[in-house]
Coordinates of C-alpha atoms in Angstrom, one line a residue:
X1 CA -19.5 23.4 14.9
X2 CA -21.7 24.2 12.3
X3 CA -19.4 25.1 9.4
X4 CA -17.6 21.6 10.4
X5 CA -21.5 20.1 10.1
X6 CA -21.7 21.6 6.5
X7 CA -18.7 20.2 5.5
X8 CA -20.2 16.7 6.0
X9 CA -23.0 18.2 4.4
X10 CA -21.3 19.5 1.1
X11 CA -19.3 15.8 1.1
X12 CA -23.0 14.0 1.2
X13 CA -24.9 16.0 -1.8
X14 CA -21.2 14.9 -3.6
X15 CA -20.1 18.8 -3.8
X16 CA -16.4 17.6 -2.8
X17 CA -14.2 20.7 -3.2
X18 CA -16.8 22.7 -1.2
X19 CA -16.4 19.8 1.3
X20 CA -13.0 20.0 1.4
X21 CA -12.4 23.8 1.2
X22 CA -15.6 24.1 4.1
X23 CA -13.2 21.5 6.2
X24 CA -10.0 23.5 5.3
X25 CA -11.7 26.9 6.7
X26 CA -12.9 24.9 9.7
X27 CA -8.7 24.3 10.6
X28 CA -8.2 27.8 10.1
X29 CA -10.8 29.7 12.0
X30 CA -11.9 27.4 14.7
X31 CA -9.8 27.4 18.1
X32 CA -7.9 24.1 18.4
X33 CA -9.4 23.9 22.2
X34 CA -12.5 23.5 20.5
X35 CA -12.2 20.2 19.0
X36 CA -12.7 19.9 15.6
X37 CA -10.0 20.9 13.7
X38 CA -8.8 17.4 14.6
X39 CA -11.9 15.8 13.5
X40 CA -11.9 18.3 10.3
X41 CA -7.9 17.5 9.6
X42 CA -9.0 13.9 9.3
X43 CA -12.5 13.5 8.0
X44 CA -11.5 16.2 4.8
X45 CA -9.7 12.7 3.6
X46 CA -12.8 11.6 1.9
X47 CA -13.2 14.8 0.1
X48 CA -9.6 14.1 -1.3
X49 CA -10.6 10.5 -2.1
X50 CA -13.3 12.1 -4.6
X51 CA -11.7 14.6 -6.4
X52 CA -9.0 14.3 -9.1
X53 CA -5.5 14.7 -8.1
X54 CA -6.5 14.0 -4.7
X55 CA -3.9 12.3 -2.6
X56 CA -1.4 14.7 -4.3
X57 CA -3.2 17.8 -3.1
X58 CA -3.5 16.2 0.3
X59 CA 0.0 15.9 0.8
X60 CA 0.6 19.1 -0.5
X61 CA -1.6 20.5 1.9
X62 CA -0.9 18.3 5.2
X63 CA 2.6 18.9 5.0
X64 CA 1.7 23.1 4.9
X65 CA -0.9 22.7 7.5
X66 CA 1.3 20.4 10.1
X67 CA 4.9 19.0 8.5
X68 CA 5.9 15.7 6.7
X69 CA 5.2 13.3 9.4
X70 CA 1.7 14.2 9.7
X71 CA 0.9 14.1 6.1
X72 CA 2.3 10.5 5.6
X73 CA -0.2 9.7 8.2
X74 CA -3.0 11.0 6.6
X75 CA -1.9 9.9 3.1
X76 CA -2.1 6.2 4.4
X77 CA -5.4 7.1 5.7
X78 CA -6.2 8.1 1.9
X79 CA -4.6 4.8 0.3
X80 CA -7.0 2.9 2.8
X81 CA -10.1 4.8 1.3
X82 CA -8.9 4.2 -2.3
X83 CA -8.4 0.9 -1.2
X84 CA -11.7 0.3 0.3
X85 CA -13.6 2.5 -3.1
X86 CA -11.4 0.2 -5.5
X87 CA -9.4 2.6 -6.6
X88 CA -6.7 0.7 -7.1
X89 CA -4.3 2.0 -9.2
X90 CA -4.5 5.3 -6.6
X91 CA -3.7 3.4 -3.5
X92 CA -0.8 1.6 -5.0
X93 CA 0.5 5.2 -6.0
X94 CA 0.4 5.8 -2.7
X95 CA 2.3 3.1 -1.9
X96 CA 4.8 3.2 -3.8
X97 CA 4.9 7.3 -2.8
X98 CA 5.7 5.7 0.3
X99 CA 8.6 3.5 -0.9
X100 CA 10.2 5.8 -3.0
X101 CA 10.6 8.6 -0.3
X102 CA 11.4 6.2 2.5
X103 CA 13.2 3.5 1.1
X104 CA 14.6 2.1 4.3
X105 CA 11.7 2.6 6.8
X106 CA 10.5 -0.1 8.6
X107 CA 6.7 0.0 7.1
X108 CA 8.0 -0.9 4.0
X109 CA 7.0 -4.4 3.9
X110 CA 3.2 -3.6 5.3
X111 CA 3.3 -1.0 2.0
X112 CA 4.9 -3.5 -0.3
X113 CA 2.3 -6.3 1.5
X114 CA -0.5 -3.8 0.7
X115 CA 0.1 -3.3 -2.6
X116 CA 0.4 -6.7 -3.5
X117 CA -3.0 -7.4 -1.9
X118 CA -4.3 -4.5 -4.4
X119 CA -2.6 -6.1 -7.6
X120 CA -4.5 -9.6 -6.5
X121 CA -7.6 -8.0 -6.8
X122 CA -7.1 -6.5 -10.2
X123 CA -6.5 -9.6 -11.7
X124 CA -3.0 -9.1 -13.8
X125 CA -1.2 -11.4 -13.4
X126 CA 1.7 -10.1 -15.4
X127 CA 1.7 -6.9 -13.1
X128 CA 1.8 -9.0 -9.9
X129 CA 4.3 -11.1 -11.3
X130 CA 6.5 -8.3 -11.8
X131 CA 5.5 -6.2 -9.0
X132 CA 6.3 -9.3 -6.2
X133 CA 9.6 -9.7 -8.2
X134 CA 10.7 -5.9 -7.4
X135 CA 9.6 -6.7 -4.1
X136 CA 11.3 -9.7 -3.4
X137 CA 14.6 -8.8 -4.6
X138 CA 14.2 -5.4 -2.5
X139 CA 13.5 -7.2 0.7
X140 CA 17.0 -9.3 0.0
X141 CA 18.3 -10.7 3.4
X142 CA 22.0 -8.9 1.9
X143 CA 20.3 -6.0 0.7
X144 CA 20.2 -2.2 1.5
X145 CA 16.7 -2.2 3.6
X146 CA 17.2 -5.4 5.1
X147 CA 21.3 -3.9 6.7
X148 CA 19.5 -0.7 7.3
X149 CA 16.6 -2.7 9.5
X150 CA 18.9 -5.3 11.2
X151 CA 18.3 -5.0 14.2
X152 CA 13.7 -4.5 14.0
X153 CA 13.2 -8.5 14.3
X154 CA 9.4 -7.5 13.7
X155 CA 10.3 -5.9 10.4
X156 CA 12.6 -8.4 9.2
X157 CA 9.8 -11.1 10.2
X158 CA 7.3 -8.9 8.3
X159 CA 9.3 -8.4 5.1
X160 CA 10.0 -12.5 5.4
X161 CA 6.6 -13.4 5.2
X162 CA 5.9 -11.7 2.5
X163 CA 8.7 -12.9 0.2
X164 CA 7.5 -16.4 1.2
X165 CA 3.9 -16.1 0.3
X166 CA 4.9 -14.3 -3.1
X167 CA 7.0 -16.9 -3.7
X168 CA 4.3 -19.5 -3.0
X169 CA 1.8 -17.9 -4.9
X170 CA 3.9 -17.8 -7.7
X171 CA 4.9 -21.3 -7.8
X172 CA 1.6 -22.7 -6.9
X173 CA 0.4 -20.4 -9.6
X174 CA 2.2 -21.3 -12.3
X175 CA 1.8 -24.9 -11.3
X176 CA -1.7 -25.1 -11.0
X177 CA -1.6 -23.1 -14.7
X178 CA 1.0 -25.6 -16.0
X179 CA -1.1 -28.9 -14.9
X180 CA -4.1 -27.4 -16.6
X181 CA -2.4 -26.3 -19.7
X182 CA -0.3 -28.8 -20.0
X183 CA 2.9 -26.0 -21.0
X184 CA 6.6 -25.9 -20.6
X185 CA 6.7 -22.8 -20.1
X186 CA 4.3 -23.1 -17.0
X187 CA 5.8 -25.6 -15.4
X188 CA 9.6 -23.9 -15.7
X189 CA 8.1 -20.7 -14.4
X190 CA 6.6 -23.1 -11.4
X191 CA 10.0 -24.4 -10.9
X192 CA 11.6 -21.1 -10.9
X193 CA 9.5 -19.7 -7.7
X194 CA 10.2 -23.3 -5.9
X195 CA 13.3 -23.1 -6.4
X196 CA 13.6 -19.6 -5.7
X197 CA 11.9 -20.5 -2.3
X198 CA 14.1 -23.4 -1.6
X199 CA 17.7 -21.3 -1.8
X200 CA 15.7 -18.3 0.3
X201 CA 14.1 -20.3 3.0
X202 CA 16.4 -23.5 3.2
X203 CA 15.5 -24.6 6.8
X204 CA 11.7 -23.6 5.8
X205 CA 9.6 -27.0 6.3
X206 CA 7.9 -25.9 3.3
X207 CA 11.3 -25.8 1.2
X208 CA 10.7 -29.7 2.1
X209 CA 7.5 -30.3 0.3
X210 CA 8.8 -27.9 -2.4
X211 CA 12.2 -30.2 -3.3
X212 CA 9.3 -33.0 -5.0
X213 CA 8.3 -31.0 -7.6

């Protein structure tokens, strides 16, 4: 109990690899019955979330600890504190950890959803543009992950919603852009995205407010 106290203690006055390494030695020595290597296992995350490196040496050290599984867990418990610190650029290397190593799982729409929320915030457009695009084409009705998930309606329904609401950002975007700017090249990129939508999402009764513009 106490070395798990100092721990918290160490994270506090900002000494973050003592933190972690206290929280590491209370997994190792303290009987599981106990109680709080569970606690320890899950509260060292903010100690990774400080130090450089940090959701690499996580993973490293979750999978030793417990096995893969486990260490995805915790590593979207990291991306959520990144998140949450605006460390952007680390939670969306998370992400796409996530993505790259599991490229048919179910979750990968609530990573590629979380990402995109991320790249909003940073205010590049450019980036988003590109990163929804990767997204969108990956989350193809005749693609790999959608024939590999064909049968999880709640993923299919997940990775749907967010190729429309990429789709409509873009367009209403680059329309919004266009009218105040009074470009070409605006307005084609606007009419890209709703017509992109339109072919994707036919029977969509916001395909029908799309085909006026």
């Amino acid at each position: 109990y106490a070395r798990y106290k100092l721990g918290w203690v160490l994270y506090n006055q900002k000494n973050y690899e003592q933190s972690i390494d206290t929280f590491h030695k209370v997994v190792d020595k303290t009987d599981a019955a106990v109680g709080f290597q569970k606690q320890a296992l899950s509260d060292m995350v903010m100690g990774y979330a400080e130090v450089k490196n940090g959701w690499q040496r996580a993973r490293k050290y979750y999978t030793k600890v417990r096995d893969k599984q486990f260490a995805y867990g915790k590593l979207n418990d990291l991306a959520g504190v990144y998140e949450s610190q605006g460390k952007n650029r680390k939670a969306i290397a998370v992400y796409n950890y996530f993505i790259d190593k599991r490229p048919n799982h179910p979750d990968i729409p609530v990573w590629m959803k979380n990402i995109t929320m991320v790249r909003k915030g940073m205010g590049n457009l450019p980036a988003l543009e590109k990163s929804m695009n990767r997204f969108i084409a990956y989350l193809n009705p005749n693609g790999a992950w959608a024939a590999q998930n064909s049968g999880n309606d709640k993923a299919l329904k997940k990775a749907n919603q967010l190729v429309k609401s990429s789709l409509a950002y873009l367009s209403n975007k680059y329309h919004r852009m266009a009218q105040d700017s009074g470009k070409n090249k605006q307005y084609s990129k606007a009419v890209k995205y709703y017509s992109k939508y339109i072919d994707r999402f036919p029977n969509d009764p916001a395909s029908f407010d799309m085909n006026f513009f």
